[in-house]
PDB file of N, CA and C in Angstrom:
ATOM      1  N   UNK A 574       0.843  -1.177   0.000  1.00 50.00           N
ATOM      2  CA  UNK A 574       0.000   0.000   0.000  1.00 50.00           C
ATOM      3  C   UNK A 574       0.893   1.247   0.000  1.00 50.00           C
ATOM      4  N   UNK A 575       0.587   2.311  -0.992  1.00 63.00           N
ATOM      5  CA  UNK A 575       1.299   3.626  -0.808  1.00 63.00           C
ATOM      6  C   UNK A 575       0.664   4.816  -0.174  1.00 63.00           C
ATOM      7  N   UNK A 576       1.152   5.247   0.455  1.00 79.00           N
ATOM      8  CA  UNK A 576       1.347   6.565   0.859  1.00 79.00           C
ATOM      9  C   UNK A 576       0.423   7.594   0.099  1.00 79.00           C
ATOM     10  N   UNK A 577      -0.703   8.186   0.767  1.00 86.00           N
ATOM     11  CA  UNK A 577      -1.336   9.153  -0.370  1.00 86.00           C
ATOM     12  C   UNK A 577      -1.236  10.174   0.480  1.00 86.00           C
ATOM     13  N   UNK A 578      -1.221  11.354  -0.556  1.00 89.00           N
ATOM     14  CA  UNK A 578      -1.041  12.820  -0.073  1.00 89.00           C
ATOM     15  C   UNK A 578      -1.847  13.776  -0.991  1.00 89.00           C
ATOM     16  N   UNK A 579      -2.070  14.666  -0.588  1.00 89.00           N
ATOM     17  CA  UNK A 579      -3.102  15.928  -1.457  1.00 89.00           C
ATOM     18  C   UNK A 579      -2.047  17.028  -0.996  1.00 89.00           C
ATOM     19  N   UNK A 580      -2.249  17.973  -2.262  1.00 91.00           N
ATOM     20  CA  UNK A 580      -1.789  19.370  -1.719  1.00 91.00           C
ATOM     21  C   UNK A 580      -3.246  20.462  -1.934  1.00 91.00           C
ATOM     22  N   UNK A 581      -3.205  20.836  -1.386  1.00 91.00           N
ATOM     23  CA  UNK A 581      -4.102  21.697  -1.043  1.00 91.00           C
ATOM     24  C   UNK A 581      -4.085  23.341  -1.201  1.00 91.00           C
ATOM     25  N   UNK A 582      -5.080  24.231  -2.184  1.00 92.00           N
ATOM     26  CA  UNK A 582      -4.875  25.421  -1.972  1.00 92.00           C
ATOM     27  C   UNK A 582      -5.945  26.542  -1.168  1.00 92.00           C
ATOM     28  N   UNK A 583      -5.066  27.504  -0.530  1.00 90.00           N
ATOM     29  CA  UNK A 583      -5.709  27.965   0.598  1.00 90.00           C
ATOM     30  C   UNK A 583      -6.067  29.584  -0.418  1.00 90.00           C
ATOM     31  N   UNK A 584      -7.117  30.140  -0.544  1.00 87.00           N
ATOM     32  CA  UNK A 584      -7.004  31.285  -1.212  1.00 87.00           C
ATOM     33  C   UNK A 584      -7.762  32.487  -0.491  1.00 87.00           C
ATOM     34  N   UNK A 585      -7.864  34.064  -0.042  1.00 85.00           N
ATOM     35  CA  UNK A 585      -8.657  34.335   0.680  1.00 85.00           C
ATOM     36  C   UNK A 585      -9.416  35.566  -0.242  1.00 85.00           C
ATOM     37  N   UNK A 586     -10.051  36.383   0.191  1.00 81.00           N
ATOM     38  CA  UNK A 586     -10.735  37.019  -0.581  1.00 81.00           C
ATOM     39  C   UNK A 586     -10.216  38.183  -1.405  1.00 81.00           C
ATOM     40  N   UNK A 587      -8.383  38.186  -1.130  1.00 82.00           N
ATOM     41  CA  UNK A 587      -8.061  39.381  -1.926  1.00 82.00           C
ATOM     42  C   UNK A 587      -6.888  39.173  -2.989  1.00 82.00           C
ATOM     43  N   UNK A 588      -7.062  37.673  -3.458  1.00 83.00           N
ATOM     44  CA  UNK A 588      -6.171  36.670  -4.090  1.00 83.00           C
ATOM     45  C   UNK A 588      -4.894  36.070  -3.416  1.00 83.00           C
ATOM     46  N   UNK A 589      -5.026  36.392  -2.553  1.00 81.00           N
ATOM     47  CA  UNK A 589      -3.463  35.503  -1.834  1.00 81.00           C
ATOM     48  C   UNK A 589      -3.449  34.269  -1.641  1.00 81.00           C
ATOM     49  N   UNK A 590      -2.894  33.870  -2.247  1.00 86.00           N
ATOM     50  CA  UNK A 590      -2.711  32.106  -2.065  1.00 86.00           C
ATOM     51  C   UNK A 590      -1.301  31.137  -1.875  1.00 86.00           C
ATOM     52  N   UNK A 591      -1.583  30.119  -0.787  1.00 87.00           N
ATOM     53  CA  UNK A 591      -0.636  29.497  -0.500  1.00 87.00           C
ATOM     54  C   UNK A 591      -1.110  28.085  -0.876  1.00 87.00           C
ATOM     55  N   UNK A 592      -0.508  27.248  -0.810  1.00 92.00           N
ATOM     56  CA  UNK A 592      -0.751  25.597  -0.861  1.00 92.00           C
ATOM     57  C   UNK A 592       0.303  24.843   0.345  1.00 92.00           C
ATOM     58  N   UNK A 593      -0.666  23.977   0.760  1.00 89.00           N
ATOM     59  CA  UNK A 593      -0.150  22.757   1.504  1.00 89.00           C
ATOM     60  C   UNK A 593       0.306  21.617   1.372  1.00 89.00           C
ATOM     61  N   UNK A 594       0.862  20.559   1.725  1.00 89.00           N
ATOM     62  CA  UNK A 594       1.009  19.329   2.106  1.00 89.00           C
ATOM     63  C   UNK A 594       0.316  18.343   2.771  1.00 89.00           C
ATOM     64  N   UNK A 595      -0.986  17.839   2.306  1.00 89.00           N
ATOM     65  CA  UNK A 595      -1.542  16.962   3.964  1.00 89.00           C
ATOM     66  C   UNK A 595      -1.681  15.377   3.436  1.00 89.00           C
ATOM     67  N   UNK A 596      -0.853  14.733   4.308  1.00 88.00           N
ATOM     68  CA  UNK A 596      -0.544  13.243   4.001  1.00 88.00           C
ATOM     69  C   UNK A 596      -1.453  12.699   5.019  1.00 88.00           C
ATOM     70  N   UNK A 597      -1.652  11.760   3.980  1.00 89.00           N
ATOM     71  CA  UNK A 597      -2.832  10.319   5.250  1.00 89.00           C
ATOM     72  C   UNK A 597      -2.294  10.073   6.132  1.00 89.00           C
ATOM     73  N   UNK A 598      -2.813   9.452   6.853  1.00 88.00           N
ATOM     74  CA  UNK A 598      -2.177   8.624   7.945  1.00 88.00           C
ATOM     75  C   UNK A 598      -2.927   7.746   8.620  1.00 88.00           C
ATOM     76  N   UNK A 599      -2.341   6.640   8.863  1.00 87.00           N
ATOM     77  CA  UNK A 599      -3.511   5.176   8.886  1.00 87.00           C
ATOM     78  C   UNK A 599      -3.304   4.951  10.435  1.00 87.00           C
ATOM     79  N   UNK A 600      -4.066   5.031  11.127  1.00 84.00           N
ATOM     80  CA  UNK A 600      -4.358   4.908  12.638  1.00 84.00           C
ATOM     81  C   UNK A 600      -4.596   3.111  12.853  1.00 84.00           C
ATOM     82  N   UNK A 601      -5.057   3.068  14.007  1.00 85.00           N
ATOM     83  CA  UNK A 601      -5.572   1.596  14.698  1.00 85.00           C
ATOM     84  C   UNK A 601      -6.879   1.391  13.768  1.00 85.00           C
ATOM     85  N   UNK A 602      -7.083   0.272  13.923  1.00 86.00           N
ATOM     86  CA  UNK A 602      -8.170  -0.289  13.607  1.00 86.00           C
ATOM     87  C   UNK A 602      -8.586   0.072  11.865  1.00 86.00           C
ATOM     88  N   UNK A 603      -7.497   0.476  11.632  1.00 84.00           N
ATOM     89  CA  UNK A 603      -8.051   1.436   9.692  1.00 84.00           C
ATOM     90  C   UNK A 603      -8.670   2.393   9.673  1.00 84.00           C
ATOM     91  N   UNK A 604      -8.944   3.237  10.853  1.00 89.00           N
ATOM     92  CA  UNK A 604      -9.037   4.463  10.999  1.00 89.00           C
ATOM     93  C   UNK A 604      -8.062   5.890  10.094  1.00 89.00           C
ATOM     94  N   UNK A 605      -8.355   6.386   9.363  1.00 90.00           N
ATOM     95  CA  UNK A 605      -7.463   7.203   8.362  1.00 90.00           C
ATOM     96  C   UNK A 605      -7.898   8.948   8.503  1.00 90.00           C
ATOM     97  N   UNK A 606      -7.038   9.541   8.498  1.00 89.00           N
ATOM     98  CA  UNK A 606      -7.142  10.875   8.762  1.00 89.00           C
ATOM     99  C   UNK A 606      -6.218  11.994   8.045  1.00 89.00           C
ATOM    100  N   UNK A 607      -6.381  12.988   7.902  1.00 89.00           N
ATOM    101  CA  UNK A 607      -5.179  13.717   7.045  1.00 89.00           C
ATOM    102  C   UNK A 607      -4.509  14.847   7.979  1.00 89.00           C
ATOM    103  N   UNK A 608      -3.315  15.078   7.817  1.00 90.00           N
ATOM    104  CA  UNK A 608      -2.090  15.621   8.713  1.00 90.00           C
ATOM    105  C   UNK A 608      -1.496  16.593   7.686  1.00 90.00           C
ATOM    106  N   UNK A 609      -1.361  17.617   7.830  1.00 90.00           N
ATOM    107  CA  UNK A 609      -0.813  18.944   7.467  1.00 90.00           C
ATOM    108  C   UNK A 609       0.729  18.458   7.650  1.00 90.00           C
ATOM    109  N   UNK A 610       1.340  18.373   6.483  1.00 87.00           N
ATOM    110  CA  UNK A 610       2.746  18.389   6.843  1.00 87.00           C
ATOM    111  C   UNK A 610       3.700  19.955   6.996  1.00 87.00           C
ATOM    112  N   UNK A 611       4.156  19.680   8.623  1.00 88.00           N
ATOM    113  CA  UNK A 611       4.934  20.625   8.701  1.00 88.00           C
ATOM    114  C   UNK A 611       6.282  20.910   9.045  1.00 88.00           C
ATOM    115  N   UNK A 612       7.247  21.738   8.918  1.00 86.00           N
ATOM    116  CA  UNK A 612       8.360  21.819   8.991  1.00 86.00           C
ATOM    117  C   UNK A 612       8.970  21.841  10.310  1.00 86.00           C
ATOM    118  N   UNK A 613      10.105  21.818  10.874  1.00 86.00           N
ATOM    119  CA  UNK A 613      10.497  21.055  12.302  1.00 86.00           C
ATOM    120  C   UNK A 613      11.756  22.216  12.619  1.00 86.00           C
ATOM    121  N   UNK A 614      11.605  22.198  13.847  1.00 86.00           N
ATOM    122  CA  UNK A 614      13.076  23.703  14.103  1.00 86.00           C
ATOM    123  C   UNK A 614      13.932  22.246  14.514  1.00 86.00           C
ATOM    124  N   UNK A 615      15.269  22.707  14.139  1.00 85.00           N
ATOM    125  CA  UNK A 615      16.131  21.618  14.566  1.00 85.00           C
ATOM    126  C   UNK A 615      16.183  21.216  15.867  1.00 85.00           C
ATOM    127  N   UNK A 616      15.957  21.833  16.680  1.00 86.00           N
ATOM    128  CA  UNK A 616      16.178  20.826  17.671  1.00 86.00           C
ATOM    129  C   UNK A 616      14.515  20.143  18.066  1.00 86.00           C
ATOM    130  N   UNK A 617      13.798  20.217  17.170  1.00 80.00           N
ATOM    131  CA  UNK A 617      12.392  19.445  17.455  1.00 80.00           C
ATOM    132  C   UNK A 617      11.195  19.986  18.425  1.00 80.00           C
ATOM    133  N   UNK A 618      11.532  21.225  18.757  1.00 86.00           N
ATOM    134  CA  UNK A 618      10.989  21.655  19.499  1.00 86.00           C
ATOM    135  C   UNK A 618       9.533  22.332  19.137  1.00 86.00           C
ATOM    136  N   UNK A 619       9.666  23.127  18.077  1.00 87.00           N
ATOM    137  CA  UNK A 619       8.652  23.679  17.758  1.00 87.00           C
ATOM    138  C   UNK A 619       8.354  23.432  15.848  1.00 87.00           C
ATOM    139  N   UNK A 620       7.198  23.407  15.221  1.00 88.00           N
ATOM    140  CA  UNK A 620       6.928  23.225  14.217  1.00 88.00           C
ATOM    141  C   UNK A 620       5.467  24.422  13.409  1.00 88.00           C
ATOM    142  N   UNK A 621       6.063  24.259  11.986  1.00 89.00           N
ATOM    143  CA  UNK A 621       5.279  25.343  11.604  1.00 89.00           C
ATOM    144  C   UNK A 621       4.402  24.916  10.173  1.00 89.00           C
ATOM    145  N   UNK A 622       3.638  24.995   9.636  1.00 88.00           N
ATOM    146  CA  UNK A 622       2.803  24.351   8.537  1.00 88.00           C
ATOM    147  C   UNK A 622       3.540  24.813   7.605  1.00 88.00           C
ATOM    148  N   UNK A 623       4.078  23.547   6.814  1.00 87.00           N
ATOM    149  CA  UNK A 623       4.874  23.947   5.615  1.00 87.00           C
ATOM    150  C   UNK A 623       4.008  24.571   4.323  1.00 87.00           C
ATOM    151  N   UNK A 624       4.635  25.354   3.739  1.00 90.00           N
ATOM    152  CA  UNK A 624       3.526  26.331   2.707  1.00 90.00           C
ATOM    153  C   UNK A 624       4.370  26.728   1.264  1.00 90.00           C
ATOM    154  N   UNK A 625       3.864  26.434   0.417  1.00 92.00           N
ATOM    155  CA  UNK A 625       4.514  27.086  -0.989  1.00 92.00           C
ATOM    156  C   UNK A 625       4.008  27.848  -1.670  1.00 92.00           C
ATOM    157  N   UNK A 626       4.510  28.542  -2.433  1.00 92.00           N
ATOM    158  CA  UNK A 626       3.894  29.645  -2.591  1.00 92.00           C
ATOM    159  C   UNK A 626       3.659  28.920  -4.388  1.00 92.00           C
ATOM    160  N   UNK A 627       3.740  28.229  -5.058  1.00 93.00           N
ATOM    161  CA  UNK A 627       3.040  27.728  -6.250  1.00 93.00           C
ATOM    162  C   UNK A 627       2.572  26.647  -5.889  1.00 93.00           C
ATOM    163  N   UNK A 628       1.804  25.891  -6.495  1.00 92.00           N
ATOM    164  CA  UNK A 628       1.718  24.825  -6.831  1.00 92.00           C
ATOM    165  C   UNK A 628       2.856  23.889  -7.486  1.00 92.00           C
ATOM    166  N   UNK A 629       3.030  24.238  -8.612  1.00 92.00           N
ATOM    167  CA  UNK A 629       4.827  24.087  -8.867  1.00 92.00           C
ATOM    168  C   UNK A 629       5.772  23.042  -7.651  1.00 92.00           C
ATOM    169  N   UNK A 630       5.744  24.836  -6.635  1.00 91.00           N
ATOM    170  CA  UNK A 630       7.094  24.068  -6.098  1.00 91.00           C
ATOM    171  C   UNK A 630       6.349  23.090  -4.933  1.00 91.00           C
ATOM    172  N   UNK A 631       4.836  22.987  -4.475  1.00 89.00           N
ATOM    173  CA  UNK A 631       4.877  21.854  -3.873  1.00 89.00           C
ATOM    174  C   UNK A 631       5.017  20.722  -4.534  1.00 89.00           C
ATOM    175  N   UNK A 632       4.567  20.398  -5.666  1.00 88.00           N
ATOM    176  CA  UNK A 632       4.437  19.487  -6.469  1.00 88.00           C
ATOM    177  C   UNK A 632       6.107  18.941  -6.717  1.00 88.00           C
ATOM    178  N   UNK A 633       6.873  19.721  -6.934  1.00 87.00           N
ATOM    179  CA  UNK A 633       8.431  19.407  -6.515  1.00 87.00           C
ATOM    180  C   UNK A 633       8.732  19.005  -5.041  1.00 87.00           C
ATOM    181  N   UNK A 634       8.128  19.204  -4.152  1.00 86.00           N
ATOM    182  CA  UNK A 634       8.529  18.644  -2.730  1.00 86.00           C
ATOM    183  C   UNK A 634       7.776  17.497  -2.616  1.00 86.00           C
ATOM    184  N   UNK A 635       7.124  17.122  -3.656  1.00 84.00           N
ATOM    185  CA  UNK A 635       6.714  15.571  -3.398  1.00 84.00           C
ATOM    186  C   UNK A 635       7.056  14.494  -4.256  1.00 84.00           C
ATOM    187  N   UNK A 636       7.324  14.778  -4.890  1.00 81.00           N
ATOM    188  CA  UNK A 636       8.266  14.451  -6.379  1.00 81.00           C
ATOM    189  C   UNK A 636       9.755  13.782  -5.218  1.00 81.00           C
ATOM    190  N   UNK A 637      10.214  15.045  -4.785  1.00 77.00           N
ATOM    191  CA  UNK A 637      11.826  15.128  -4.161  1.00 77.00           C
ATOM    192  C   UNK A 637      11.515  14.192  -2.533  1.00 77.00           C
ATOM    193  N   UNK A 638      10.259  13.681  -2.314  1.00 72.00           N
ATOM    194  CA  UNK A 638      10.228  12.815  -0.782  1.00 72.00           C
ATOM    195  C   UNK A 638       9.510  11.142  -1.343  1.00 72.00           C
ATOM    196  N   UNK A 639       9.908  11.306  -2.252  1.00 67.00           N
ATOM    197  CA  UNK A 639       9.710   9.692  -2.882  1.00 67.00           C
ATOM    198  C   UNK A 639      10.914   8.748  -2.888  1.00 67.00           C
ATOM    199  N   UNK A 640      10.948   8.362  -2.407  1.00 59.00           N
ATOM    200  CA  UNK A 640      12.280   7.434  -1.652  1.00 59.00           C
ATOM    201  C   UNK A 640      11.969   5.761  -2.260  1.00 59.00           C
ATOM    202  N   UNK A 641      13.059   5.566  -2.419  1.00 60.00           N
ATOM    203  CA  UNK A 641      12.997   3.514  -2.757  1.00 60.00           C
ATOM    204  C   UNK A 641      13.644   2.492  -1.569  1.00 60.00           C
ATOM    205  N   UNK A 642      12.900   2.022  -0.878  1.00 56.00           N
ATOM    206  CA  UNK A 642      13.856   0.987   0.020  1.00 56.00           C
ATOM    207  C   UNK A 642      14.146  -0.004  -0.572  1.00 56.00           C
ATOM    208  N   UNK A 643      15.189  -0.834  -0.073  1.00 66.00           N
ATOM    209  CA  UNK A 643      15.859  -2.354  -0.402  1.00 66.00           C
ATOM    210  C   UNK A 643      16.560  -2.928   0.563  1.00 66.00           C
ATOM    211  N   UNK A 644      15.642  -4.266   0.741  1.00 64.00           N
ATOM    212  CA  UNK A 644      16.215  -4.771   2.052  1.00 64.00           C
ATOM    213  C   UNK A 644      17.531  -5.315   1.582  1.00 64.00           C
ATOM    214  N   UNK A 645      18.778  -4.825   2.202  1.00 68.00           N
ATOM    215  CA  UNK A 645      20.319  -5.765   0.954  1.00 68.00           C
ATOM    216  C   UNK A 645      20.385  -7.159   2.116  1.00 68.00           C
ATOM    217  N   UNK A 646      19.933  -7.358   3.179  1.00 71.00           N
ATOM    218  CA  UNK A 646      20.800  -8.560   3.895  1.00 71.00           C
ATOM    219  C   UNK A 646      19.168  -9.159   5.091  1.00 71.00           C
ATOM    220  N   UNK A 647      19.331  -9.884   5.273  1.00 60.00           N
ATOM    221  CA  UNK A 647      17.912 -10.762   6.342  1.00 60.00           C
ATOM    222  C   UNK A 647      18.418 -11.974   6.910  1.00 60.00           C
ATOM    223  N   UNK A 648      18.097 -11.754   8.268  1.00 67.00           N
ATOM    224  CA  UNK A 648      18.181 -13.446   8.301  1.00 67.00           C
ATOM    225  C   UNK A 648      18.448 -13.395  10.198  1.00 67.00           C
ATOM    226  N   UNK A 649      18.843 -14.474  10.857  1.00 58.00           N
ATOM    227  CA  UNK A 649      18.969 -14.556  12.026  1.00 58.00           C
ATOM    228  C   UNK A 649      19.982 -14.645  12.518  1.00 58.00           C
ATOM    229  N   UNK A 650      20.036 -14.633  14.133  1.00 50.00           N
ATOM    230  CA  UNK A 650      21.340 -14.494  14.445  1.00 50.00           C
ATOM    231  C   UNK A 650      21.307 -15.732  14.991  1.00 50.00           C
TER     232      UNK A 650
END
């Protein structure tokens, strides 16, 4: 199963617009909900709703968090 995400645009009544990040996230029981992805101060302390200012460049920050795993080694000790 993959990973689904929406970006989202926020617009208000005097054309300003930003877009979001909000990824699923699969709880207990298959319970599913969506999460605003946001950005992290380094030491983890505080966090802020990540925001782009096109569509464009979110669409590049999800493009650029697509990752491939490969298990290289398994087995017991």
């Amino acid at each position: 199963m993959t990973d689904r995400y929406r970006i989202v645009k926020f617009e208000d009544g005097n054309g300003v617009a930003f877009y979001t990040i909000q990824i699923e996230v699969r709880w207990l029981f298959g319970f599913k909900y969506w999460r605003t992805h946001q950005s992290r101060s380094p030491d983890g302390m505080s966090s802020a709703t990540r925001m782009f200012d096109t569509l464009a460049e979110a669409q590049r920050y999800i493009r650029g968090r697509n990752w491939t795993t490969t298990v290289v080694e398994e087995g017991t000790v």
